[in-house]
mmCIF file of C-alpha atoms in Angstrom:
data_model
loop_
_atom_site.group_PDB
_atom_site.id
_atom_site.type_symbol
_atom_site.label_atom_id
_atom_site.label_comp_id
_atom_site.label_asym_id
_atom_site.label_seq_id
_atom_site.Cartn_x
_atom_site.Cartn_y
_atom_site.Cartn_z
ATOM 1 C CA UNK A 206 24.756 62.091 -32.266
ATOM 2 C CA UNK A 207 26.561 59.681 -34.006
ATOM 3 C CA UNK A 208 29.788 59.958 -35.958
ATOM 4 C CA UNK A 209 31.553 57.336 -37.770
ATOM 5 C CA UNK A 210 34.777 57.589 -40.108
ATOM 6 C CA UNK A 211 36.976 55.191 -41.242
ATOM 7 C CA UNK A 212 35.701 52.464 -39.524
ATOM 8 C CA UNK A 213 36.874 48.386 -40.074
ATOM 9 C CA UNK A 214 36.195 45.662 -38.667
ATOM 10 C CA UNK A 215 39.032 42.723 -39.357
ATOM 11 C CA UNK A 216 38.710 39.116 -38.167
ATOM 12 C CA UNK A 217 41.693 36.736 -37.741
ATOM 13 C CA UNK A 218 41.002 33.307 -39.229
ATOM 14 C CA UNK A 219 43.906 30.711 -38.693
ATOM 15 C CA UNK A 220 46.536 32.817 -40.492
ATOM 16 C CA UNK A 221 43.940 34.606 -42.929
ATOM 17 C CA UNK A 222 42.561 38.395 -41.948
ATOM 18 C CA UNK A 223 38.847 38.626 -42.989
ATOM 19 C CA UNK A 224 37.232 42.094 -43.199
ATOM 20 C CA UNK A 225 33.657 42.711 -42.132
ATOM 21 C CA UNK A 226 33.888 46.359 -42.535
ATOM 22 C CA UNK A 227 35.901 48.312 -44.676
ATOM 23 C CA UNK A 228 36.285 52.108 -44.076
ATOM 24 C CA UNK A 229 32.854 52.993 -43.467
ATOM 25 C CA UNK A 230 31.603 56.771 -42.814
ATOM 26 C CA UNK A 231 28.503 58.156 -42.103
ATOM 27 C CA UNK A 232 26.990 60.262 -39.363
ATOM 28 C CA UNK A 233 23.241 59.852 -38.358
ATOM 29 C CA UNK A 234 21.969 63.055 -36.112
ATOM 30 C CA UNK A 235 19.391 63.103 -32.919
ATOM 31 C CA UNK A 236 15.440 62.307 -33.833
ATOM 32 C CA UNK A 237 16.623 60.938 -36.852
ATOM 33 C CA UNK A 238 15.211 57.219 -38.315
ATOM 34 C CA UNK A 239 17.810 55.223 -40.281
ATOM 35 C CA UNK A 240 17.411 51.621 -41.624
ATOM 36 C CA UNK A 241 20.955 49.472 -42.532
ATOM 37 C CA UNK A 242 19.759 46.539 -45.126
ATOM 38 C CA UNK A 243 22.392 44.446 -47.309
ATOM 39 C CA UNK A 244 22.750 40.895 -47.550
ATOM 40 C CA UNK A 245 24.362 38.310 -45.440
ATOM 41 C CA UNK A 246 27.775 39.039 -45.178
ATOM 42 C CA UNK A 247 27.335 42.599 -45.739
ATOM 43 C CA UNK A 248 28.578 43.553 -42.555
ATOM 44 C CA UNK A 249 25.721 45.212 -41.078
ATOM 45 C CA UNK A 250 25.287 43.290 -38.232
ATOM 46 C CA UNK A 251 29.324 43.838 -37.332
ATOM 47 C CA UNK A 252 28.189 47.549 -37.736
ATOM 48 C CA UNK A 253 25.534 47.391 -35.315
ATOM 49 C CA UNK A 254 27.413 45.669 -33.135
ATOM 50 C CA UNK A 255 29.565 48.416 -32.579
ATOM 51 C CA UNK A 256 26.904 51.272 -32.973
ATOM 52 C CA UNK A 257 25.553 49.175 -29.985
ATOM 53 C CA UNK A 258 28.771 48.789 -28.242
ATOM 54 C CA UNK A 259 28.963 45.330 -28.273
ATOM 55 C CA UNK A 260 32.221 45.092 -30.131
ATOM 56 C CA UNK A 261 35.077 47.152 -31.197
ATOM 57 C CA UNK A 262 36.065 48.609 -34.076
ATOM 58 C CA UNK A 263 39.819 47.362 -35.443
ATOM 59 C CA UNK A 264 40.445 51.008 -36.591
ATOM 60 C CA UNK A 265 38.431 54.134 -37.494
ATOM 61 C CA UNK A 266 36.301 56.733 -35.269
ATOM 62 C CA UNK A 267 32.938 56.115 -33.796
ATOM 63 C CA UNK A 268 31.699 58.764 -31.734
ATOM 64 C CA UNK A 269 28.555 58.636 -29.597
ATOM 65 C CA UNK A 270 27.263 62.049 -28.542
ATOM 66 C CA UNK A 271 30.810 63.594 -29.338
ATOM 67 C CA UNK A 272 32.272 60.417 -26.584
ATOM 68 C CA UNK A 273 35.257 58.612 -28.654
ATOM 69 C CA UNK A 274 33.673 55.034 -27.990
ATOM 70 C CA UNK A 275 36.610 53.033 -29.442
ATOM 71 C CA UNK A 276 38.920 53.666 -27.116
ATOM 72 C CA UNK A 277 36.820 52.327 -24.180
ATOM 73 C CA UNK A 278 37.303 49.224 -21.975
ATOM 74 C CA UNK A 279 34.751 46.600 -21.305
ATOM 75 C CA UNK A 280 33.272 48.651 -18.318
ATOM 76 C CA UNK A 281 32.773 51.486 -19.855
ATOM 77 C CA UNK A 282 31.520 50.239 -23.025
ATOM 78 C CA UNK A 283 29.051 48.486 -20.683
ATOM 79 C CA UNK A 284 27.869 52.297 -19.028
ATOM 80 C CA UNK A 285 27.574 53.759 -22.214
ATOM 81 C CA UNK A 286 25.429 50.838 -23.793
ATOM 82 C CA UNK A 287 23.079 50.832 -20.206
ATOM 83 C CA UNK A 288 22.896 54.424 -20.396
ATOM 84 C CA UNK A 289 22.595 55.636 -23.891
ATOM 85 C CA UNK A 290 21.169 52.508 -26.268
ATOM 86 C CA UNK A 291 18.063 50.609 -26.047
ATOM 87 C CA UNK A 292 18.071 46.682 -27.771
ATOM 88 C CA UNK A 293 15.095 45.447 -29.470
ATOM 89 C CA UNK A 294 15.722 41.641 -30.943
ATOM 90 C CA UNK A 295 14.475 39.608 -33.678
ATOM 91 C CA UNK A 296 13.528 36.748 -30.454
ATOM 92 C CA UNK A 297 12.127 39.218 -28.105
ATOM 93 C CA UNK A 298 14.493 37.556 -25.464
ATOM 94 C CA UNK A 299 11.805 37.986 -22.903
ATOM 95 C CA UNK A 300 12.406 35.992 -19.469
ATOM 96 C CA UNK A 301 9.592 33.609 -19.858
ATOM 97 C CA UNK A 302 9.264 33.455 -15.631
ATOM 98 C CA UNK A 303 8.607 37.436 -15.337
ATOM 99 C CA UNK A 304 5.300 38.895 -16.124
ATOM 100 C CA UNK A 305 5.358 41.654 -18.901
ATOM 101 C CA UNK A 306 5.681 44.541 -16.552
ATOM 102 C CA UNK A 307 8.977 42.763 -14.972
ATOM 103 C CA UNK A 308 10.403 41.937 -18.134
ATOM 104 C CA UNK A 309 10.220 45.651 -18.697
ATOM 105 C CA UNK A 310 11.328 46.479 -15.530
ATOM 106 C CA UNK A 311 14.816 44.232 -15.371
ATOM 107 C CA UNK A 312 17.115 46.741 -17.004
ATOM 108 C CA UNK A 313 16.459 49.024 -14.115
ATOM 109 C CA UNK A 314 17.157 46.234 -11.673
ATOM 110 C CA UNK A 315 20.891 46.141 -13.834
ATOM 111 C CA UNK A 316 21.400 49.778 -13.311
ATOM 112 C CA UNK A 317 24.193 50.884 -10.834
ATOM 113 C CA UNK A 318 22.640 51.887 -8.598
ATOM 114 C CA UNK A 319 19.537 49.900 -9.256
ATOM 115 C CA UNK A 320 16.461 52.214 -10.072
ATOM 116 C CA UNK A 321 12.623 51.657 -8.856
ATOM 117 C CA UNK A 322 10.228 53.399 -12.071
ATOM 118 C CA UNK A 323 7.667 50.871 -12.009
ATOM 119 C CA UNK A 324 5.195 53.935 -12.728
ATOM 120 C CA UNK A 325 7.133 54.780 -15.779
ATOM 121 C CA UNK A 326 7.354 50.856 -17.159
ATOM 122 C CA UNK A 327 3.354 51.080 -16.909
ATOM 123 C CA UNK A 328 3.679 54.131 -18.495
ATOM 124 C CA UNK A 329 5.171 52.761 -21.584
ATOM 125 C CA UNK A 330 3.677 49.433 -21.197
ATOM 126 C CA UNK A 331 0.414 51.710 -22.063
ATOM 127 C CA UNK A 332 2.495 53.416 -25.003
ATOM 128 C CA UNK A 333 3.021 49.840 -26.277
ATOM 129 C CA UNK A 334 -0.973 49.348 -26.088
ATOM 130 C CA UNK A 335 -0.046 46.849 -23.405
ATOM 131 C CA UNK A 336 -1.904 48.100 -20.336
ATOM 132 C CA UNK A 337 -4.334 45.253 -19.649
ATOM 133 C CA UNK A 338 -1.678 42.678 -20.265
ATOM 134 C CA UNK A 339 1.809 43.649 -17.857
ATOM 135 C CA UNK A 340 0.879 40.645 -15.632
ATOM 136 C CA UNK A 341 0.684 38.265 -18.298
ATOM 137 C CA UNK A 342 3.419 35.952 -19.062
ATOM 138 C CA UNK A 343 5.614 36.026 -22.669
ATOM 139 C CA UNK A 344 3.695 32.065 -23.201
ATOM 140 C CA UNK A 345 0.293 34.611 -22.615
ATOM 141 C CA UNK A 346 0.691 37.123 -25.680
ATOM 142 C CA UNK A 347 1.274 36.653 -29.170
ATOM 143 C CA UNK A 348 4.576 37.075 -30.813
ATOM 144 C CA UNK A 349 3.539 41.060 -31.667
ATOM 145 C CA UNK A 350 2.816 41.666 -27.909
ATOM 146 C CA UNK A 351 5.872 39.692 -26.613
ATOM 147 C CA UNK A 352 7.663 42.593 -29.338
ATOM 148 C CA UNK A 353 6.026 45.617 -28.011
ATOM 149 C CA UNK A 354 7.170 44.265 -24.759
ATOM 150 C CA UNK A 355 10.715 44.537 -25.920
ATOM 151 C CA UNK A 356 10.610 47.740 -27.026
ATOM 152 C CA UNK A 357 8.707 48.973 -23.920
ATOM 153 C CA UNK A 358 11.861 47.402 -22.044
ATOM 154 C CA UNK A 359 14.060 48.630 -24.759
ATOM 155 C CA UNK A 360 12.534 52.547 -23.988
ATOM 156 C CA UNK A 361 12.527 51.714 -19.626
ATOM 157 C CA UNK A 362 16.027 53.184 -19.401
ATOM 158 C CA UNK A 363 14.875 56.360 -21.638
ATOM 159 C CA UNK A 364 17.906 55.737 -24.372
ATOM 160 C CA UNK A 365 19.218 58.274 -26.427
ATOM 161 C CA UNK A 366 19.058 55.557 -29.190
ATOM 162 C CA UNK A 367 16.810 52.309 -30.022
ATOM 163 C CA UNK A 368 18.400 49.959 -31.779
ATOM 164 C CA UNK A 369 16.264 47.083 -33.556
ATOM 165 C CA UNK A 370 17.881 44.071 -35.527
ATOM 166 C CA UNK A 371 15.568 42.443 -37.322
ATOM 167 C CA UNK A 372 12.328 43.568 -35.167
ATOM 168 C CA UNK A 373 9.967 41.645 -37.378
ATOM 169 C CA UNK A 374 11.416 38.888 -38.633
ATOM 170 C CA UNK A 375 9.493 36.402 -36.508
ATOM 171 C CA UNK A 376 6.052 38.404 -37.079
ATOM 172 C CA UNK A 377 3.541 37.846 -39.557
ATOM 173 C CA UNK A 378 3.004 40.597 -42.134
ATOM 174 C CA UNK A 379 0.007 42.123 -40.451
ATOM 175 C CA UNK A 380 1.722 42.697 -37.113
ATOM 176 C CA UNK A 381 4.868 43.645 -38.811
ATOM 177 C CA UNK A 382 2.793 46.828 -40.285
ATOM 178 C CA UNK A 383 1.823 47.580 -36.511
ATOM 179 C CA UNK A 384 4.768 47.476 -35.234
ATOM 180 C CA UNK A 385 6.510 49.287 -37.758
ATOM 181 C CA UNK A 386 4.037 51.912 -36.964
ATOM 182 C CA UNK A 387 5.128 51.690 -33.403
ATOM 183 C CA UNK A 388 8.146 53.029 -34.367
ATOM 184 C CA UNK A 389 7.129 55.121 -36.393
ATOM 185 C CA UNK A 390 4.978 57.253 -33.565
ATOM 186 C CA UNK A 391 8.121 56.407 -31.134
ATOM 187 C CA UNK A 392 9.948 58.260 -34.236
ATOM 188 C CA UNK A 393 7.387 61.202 -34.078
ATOM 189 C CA UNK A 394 7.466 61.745 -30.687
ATOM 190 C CA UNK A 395 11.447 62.535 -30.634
ATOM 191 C CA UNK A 396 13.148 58.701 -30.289
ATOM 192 C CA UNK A 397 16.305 58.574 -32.680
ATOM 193 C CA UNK A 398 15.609 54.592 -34.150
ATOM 194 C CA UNK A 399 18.677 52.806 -36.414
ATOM 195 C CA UNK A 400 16.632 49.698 -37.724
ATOM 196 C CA UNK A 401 18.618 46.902 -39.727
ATOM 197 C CA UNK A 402 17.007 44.826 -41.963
ATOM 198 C CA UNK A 403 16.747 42.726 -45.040
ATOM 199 C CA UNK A 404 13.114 43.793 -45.774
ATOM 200 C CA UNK A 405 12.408 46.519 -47.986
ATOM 201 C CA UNK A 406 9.399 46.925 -46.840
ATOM 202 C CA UNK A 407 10.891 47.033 -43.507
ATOM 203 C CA UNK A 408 13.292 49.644 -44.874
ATOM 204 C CA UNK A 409 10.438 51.915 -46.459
ATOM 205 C CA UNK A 410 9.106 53.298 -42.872
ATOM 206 C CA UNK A 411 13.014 54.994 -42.362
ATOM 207 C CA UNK A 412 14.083 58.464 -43.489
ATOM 208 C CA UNK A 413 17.258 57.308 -44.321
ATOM 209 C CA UNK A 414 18.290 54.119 -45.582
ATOM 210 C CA UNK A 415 21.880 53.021 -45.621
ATOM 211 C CA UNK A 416 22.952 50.315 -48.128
ATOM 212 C CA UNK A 417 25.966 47.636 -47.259
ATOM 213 C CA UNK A 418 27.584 45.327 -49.580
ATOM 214 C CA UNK A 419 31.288 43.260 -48.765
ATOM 215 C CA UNK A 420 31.966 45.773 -45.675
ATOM 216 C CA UNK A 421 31.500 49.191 -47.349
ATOM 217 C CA UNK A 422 28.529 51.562 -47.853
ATOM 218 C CA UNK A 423 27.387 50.978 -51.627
ATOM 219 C CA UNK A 424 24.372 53.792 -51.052
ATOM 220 C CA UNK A 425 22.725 56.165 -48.907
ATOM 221 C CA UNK A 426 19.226 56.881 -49.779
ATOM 222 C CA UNK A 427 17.498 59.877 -48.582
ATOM 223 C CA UNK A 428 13.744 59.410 -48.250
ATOM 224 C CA UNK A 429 12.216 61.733 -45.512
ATOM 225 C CA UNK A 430 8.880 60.328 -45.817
ATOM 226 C CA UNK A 431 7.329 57.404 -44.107
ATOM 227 C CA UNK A 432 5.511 53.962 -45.101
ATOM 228 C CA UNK A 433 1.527 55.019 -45.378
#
């Protein structure tokens, strides 16, 4: 699914060159749950930036279901993020106007051509455990329903991958756990998930964690098992 090799990421400050990534490799397949964690500075957010689409690399390979994503220009980078990747963010970034259910629904209303699945956003709205509460506004749940909202939006375009920076940094610790389980049964039931955090306890519900430090990959650690 993914395929990455060689990949930097160089920054031009005044007449210095500053690296965020440095020749990184790895390849993460379909269904499979991978956390990035390093410090600030690592580069990991420069690398999901571009896992995302959101940026380009300077140099390297990165190939999204066996698409050379690189090489595209700003509109197609746009298609292939609409189409195949699905954002969940630290703030939620919920339109605080729109109930929950049109919060999930806006992506679709972005599409080209524009889509109508309100069934389907109630479907995953009730996924979420959110059922009772898609006409409520984001300044009507708590900060772990505004988040399920996300990822319900996140899931509305049915993404080949769901991409979460951070997803519980503004949570407490008890509905961290829940949504961690969230993806966790999102996992189960066939989503592929790349999670990057600073939390090791964060990092513990992955199958796969890879490790950053000063642009390169310092370790990948193999887990296969999940947070109890």
């Amino acid at each position: 699914m993914i395929r990455v090799s060689g990949l930097t990421k160089e920054y031009q400050m005044g007449e210095s060159s500053v690296f965020a990534l440095r020749g990184v490799d790895f390849t993460i397949k379909q269904n499979e749950f991978v956390a990035i964690m390093g410090p600030s500075g690592s580069g990991k957010s420069t690398l999901m930036n571009i896992i995302g689409c959101l940026d380009k690399p300077s140099s390297g390979s990165y190939q999204l279901n066996k698409q050379e994503v690189g090489s595209l220009d700003d509109d197609e980078l746009s298609a292939v993020r609409n189409k195949e990747i699905g954002f969940v963010f630290q703030s939620f970034h919920l339109l605080p106007r729109m109930t929950a259910l049109q919060n999930v629904l806006l992506p679709l209303r972005y599409a080209s051509p524009p889509i109508d699945d309100t069934s389907y956003a109630v479907e995953l709205l009730l996924r979420v455990g959110l059922g009772s509460r898609q006409d409520h506004r984001p300044n009507q749940l708590s900060g772990g329903q505004r988040q399920r909202v996300a990822i319900a939006r996140a899931l509305v375009n049915r993404p080949t991958i769901l991409l979460a920076d951070e997803p519980t940094g503004a949570l407490d610790s008890k509905t961290s756990v829940e949504i961690m389980n969230l993806f966790t049964e999102l996992h189960k039931a066939g989503q592929t998930i790349i999670l990057v955090t600073h939390e090791e306890e964060v990092a513990a519900y992955a199958q796969r964690v890879i490790r950053m430090r000063d642009g390169h990959i310092v370790e990948i650690e193999e887990r296969g098992v999940y947070a109890a």
